[in-house]
Every structure is written in C-alpha cells, then in structure tokens.
C-alpha cells in the first residue's frame, strides 16, 4: 500500500489501521482513546491543520465519522531525541544497493524514541534517496554491516536471499574470559572449538528478551570459532546459520561466554542511559552472497573493530 504522504526529512509517514465499527463516533474520538497519553486538544489540532490523511490524499477533520476510512497516514511527532554522536558510513553504493557500516547505539530504522537518529533516516537524507529501505536489520546495540535497497522494485529479490539463508553472515564478539578457561585446551561449556551450538529461541510478545527452550526442537544454529584470547577476554568469530532475534547473544551466554557489555543476556539489567564508552562487543563483520540481479559474487567487510578485542588480534 503506497503512502499518500511523501518521505519528509528522511522519515516516512506512519500508517494506522482503523476499526470500521465501534463505540467511537469519529476517527478523532478513536485516536484520542488509543493514544491516551497524548493531549486530546493537541491531537485534534492536527486534524484542524489537515495533517491526518486518507489513502486518496484527502485530509480528515474532527467530524470524519468512524468507518469512512480503513487506513490513515500521519507524520510522527516524537519527543526531543538524544543525539547519537556516531556516524553511519557508506561502504558501497550503486543503483540498487547501499551497504552501510552502522555504529553501536544507532538503530537501523526509526522506532520508539529514535527517529532522526536511525541509520535509515540519516542515509535517506545524506544520499537524497527517499525510497531507501533496509533489507535486514541489526540490533541498535550491534555495530557493522547493514544493506539497503535503493529502489522498491528490487527489494523483494534481495530480501529473498535472507529468507532462503543464501547470505553468508560473519560476526565478531568479545566476551569476558570464563573462569574455567584453559589456554592449552580452549573450550566453552566443555566443548572444544570450533563449536556448533543449537537451541530453540522464541520471541515472547511484550518481552525485550527472547526465551531459550532446551526441551524444544532447535530452530537456531551458530558456528563459534576462536580468534584469540588473553588473560582478560576471548575474541570469537560467529557464523549464524539462522537469523533468530538476539541469536548470537543468547548462544554465547548459554555457552558461559556472554558478550561484554550485554545488558540483556545472560541477565536482564535495569534500564539505564546509554554509556557510549561501553558498547556491546558485537560486530557484523562480513556479508557474502550471489547478487540475484547480476549473478555476480558480492563480498563486503566492515571497517570497524571491537575496542575490547585482544591487542594481538589481526
């Protein structure tokens, strides 16, 4: 469904699905109840300014009855954002693809309290590409490679690569050295490297963390290889075969090597302001695939490094 509103300052309009019937006389009454945390008068003022738009491009009014439209569009008005003081870097660009190197703390797409401070919005504005869209996502806490399509007509072909697991993804992580570490025989949870770890990961609605269920059939798999270790930390190379939410963080935590500065796993810590000096030590390092349009091999690598990696790391 094509938005009747253009991208503005790098941000697309928000679409809202309305009920066609209910106890509300008008669309405004429904929105006032749904968005109860907002001042009703500020909300109705947006109708007066013709800022609530139907699919055909017409503006709704305070009196528009519920049931007149099934979908409406409007621009979000977020609270003042905290600036994320790190730049997203463009590593590659052609008429179809943009490959970016995302810093820690910057979300891939707008959401919650972040709008302008997202990789997508920054790149749309920087490159003047209003139809730029992500093919996949990285957690806000994770740094590294993210791919975007330039034109809507090619998006499906590239997304299909990820759905079919035809993209080779390689990550790096740094974890505190486990207490039982034996430099002569490196292992995690009694398993020598390289380790193939599998479990069942389930995302529960309303929870920020996923749940690992050892009793169910595994639906996630990661190959864990050792890069290096010193007397403080271990540096691993991670090759996920699947793409479940928080998979790498969950798998390393389950092996007794939770990622350094992870506030979710193995234990969910109280919410706190970002500490820019202590980013999650997880990096999306490489992406490889056969281009679905040209048939050419593609190989991209991050320019970023993990600040806590052993000094001897290449």
XYZ file of C-alpha atoms in Angstrom:
314
model
C 0.000 0.000 0.000
C 1.592 3.261 -1.158
C 1.565 6.130 1.314
C -0.238 9.277 0.143
C 2.370 11.311 2.035
C 5.952 11.670 0.806
C 9.050 10.991 2.874
C 9.765 14.089 4.960
C 13.236 14.793 6.367
C 14.120 11.166 5.666
C 11.099 9.807 7.561
C 8.101 8.087 6.008
C 4.581 8.716 7.280
C 3.083 6.330 9.834
C 0.104 4.230 8.710
C -2.718 3.468 11.159
C -5.350 0.759 10.597
C -8.726 1.963 11.881
C -11.645 -0.163 13.046
C -14.646 0.211 10.759
C -17.120 -0.002 13.637
C -17.008 0.608 17.372
C -18.183 2.861 20.199
C -16.460 5.945 18.771
C -18.441 8.440 16.707
C -15.438 9.845 14.846
C -11.928 8.862 13.830
C -10.672 11.562 16.203
C -12.533 10.027 19.143
C -10.934 6.638 18.421
C -7.434 8.128 18.146
C -7.885 10.139 21.349
C -8.688 6.925 23.231
C -5.976 4.861 21.563
C -3.299 7.500 22.129
C -4.486 8.334 25.633
C -1.027 9.508 26.651
C -1.351 12.492 24.277
C -3.313 15.670 24.916
C -6.661 15.342 23.060
C -6.568 19.011 22.041
C -3.098 18.646 20.528
C -4.343 15.606 18.641
C -7.481 17.355 17.344
C -5.363 20.348 16.345
C -3.601 18.044 13.885
C -6.953 17.368 12.215
C -7.501 21.145 12.015
C -4.125 21.540 10.294
C -5.061 18.827 7.718
C -2.242 16.569 8.923
C -4.272 13.323 9.113
C -4.557 11.933 5.579
C -6.615 9.172 3.935
C -5.397 6.814 1.199
C -6.858 9.019 -1.540
C -4.905 12.009 -0.225
C -7.839 13.832 1.376
C -7.458 15.319 4.840
C -9.685 14.112 7.672
C -11.449 16.548 10.001
C -12.609 16.387 13.589
C -16.016 15.305 12.275
C -14.877 12.473 9.971
C -17.013 9.505 11.093
C -15.505 6.195 12.082
C -15.854 3.790 9.173
C -15.244 6.394 6.468
C -11.643 5.194 6.027
C -9.832 1.998 6.943
C -6.283 3.426 6.820
C -4.882 6.854 7.589
C -1.388 8.336 7.483
C 0.361 10.984 9.549
C 3.872 12.045 10.499
C 5.066 11.081 13.942
C 5.964 13.891 16.337
C 8.475 12.266 18.702
C 9.837 13.834 21.835
C 13.216 15.517 21.658
C 15.747 12.836 20.731
C 19.079 12.285 22.323
C 21.710 12.674 19.630
C 23.706 9.534 18.838
C 27.208 11.004 18.343
C 28.483 8.426 15.853
C 28.247 8.474 12.066
C 26.930 5.762 9.772
C 29.389 5.227 6.904
C 28.561 4.273 3.327
C 30.879 1.488 2.128
C 29.220 0.804 -1.228
C 26.508 2.326 -3.421
C 25.056 1.558 -6.842
C 21.619 1.970 -8.457
C 20.234 -0.974 -6.461
C 22.179 -1.309 -3.205
C 23.668 0.718 -0.391
C 25.921 -1.074 2.092
C 26.493 0.874 5.290
C 28.718 0.467 8.337
C 26.474 1.170 11.330
C 27.920 2.311 14.651
C 26.904 0.929 18.026
C 23.836 2.584 19.636
C 22.285 3.740 16.347
C 19.077 1.853 15.426
C 18.720 0.589 11.871
C 15.204 2.009 11.465
C 13.062 4.565 13.318
C 11.270 3.270 16.383
C 10.395 4.230 19.926
C 12.276 7.346 20.965
C 14.554 7.319 17.902
C 13.536 8.855 14.591
C 16.158 11.123 13.046
C 18.754 9.137 14.977
C 18.442 5.991 12.880
C 20.647 4.669 10.091
C 17.782 4.659 7.595
C 16.748 8.279 8.132
C 20.314 9.560 8.212
C 21.140 7.768 4.951
C 17.967 8.901 3.196
C 18.889 12.486 3.969
C 22.615 12.109 3.335
C 22.190 10.357 -0.024
C 18.908 12.046 -1.063
C 17.275 8.632 -1.519
C 13.729 8.860 -0.081
C 12.849 5.274 -1.125
C 15.870 3.705 0.567
C 14.759 0.690 2.633
C 16.580 -1.900 4.787
C 16.831 -5.487 3.551
C 17.616 -6.753 7.055
C 18.295 -5.237 10.465
C 20.905 -5.084 13.194
C 20.087 -4.552 16.849
C 20.663 -0.978 17.986
C 23.438 -2.238 20.259
C 25.272 -4.065 17.440
C 27.670 -2.365 15.019
C 28.607 -3.336 11.493
C 27.188 -4.063 8.064
C 23.616 -3.281 7.038
C 22.272 -3.430 3.473
C 19.570 -1.230 1.939
C 17.808 -1.230 -1.414
C 17.616 1.995 -3.397
C 14.505 1.161 -5.464
C 11.318 -0.605 -4.288
C 11.202 -2.841 -7.373
C 14.431 -4.668 -6.431
C 13.730 -5.045 -2.712
C 11.988 -8.404 -2.925
C 14.850 -10.094 -4.783
C 17.375 -9.134 -2.111
C 15.073 -9.895 0.822
C 14.551 -13.361 -0.620
C 18.284 -14.027 -0.229
C 17.948 -13.637 3.536
C 14.724 -15.643 3.700
C 16.435 -18.519 1.862
C 19.602 -18.209 4.003
C 21.682 -17.540 0.911
C 23.651 -14.733 2.568
C 26.793 -15.733 4.451
C 26.977 -13.583 7.591
C 30.053 -13.394 9.807
C 30.229 -11.636 13.177
C 32.853 -10.987 15.838
C 32.315 -10.852 19.583
C 34.401 -10.215 22.676
C 33.462 -11.919 25.955
C 34.996 -11.918 29.433
C 37.323 -14.875 29.810
C 35.404 -17.733 31.501
C 36.684 -18.763 34.936
C 37.437 -22.303 33.766
C 39.409 -21.150 30.706
C 42.357 -23.346 29.759
C 44.611 -21.677 27.210
C 46.178 -25.054 26.356
C 42.769 -26.580 25.511
C 40.343 -23.744 24.662
C 36.715 -24.742 25.152
C 33.325 -23.401 26.204
C 30.939 -25.390 28.387
C 33.232 -28.391 27.896
C 33.082 -28.133 24.086
C 36.369 -27.577 22.217
C 36.461 -25.077 19.354
C 35.028 -24.909 16.764
C 31.612 -25.246 18.416
C 28.275 -25.695 16.697
C 25.598 -24.537 19.124
C 21.872 -25.094 18.588
C 18.778 -24.319 20.659
C 15.166 -23.192 20.341
C 14.651 -19.419 20.516
C 11.216 -17.894 20.978
C 10.253 -14.212 20.967
C 7.550 -13.517 23.526
C 5.263 -10.575 22.890
C 5.898 -7.707 25.281
C 9.315 -9.026 26.374
C 12.562 -7.317 25.400
C 14.464 -10.609 25.732
C 13.877 -13.857 23.890
C 13.418 -17.193 25.626
C 15.622 -20.230 25.031
C 13.836 -23.565 25.431
C 16.131 -26.577 25.747
C 13.206 -29.016 25.534
C 12.005 -27.973 22.083
C 13.424 -28.780 18.658
C 16.292 -26.371 17.848
C 15.443 -23.602 15.397
C 18.732 -21.704 15.608
C 22.342 -22.627 14.919
C 25.682 -20.803 15.224
C 29.240 -21.893 14.476
C 31.600 -20.384 17.080
C 35.328 -20.186 16.316
C 38.111 -18.804 18.483
C 40.106 -15.887 17.085
C 42.245 -15.057 20.102
C 42.300 -14.710 23.885
C 44.409 -13.013 26.509
C 44.268 -13.040 30.298
C 41.152 -10.850 30.258
C 38.878 -11.592 27.288
C 38.236 -14.021 24.459
C 37.584 -12.961 20.856
C 35.317 -15.198 18.773
C 34.155 -15.451 15.167
C 30.461 -16.272 14.788
C 28.764 -17.758 11.725
C 24.984 -17.915 12.238
C 23.145 -20.444 10.085
C 19.786 -18.990 11.141
C 18.693 -15.458 11.965
C 16.662 -15.502 15.164
C 16.351 -12.378 17.277
C 19.345 -11.932 19.631
C 20.646 -15.330 18.492
C 24.362 -14.676 18.891
C 23.927 -13.023 22.274
C 21.791 -15.923 23.521
C 24.129 -18.610 22.193
C 27.300 -17.168 23.699
C 25.529 -16.588 27.017
C 24.346 -20.217 27.005
C 27.954 -21.314 26.475
C 29.087 -19.321 29.518
C 30.653 -16.525 27.467
C 28.072 -13.734 27.448
C 29.179 -10.800 25.289
C 30.957 -7.970 27.074
C 28.647 -5.048 27.961
C 25.471 -7.003 27.159
C 22.659 -5.706 29.380
C 20.180 -8.388 28.216
C 21.977 -11.757 28.462
C 22.640 -13.799 30.499
C 20.869 -11.393 32.892
C 18.482 -8.542 32.072
C 19.869 -5.461 33.813
C 17.782 -2.421 34.826
C 17.274 0.088 32.028
C 19.891 2.830 32.093
C 21.056 5.650 29.795
C 23.461 4.632 27.041
C 27.088 4.507 28.127
C 28.826 5.402 24.880
C 32.149 4.324 26.358
C 30.948 0.729 26.805
C 29.318 -0.534 23.609
C 28.146 -4.114 23.233
C 31.136 -6.011 21.888
C 29.355 -7.499 18.881
C 30.159 -6.608 15.273
C 28.581 -7.633 11.955
C 31.851 -8.180 10.140
C 31.166 -9.678 6.686
C 28.347 -10.280 4.176
C 28.720 -12.547 1.146
C 26.158 -13.582 -1.460
C 25.481 -14.006 -5.160
C 23.697 -10.948 -6.465
C 20.163 -12.006 -7.508
C 20.059 -9.439 -10.341
C 23.528 -9.603 -11.880
C 24.656 -13.076 -10.767
C 27.950 -11.547 -9.591
C 29.532 -12.522 -6.255
C 29.301 -9.821 -3.576
C 31.643 -9.574 -0.610
C 31.529 -6.744 1.929
C 33.548 -6.219 5.127
C 33.218 -3.715 7.956
C 35.850 -1.072 8.622
C 35.027 -1.119 12.334
C 36.747 -3.037 15.113
C 35.800 -4.067 18.639
C 37.519 -1.865 21.187
C 37.899 -4.645 23.775
C 39.441 -7.221 21.420
C 42.862 -8.580 22.463
C 45.661 -6.353 21.246
C 47.178 -9.210 19.257
C 44.003 -9.586 17.126
C 44.554 -9.087 13.399
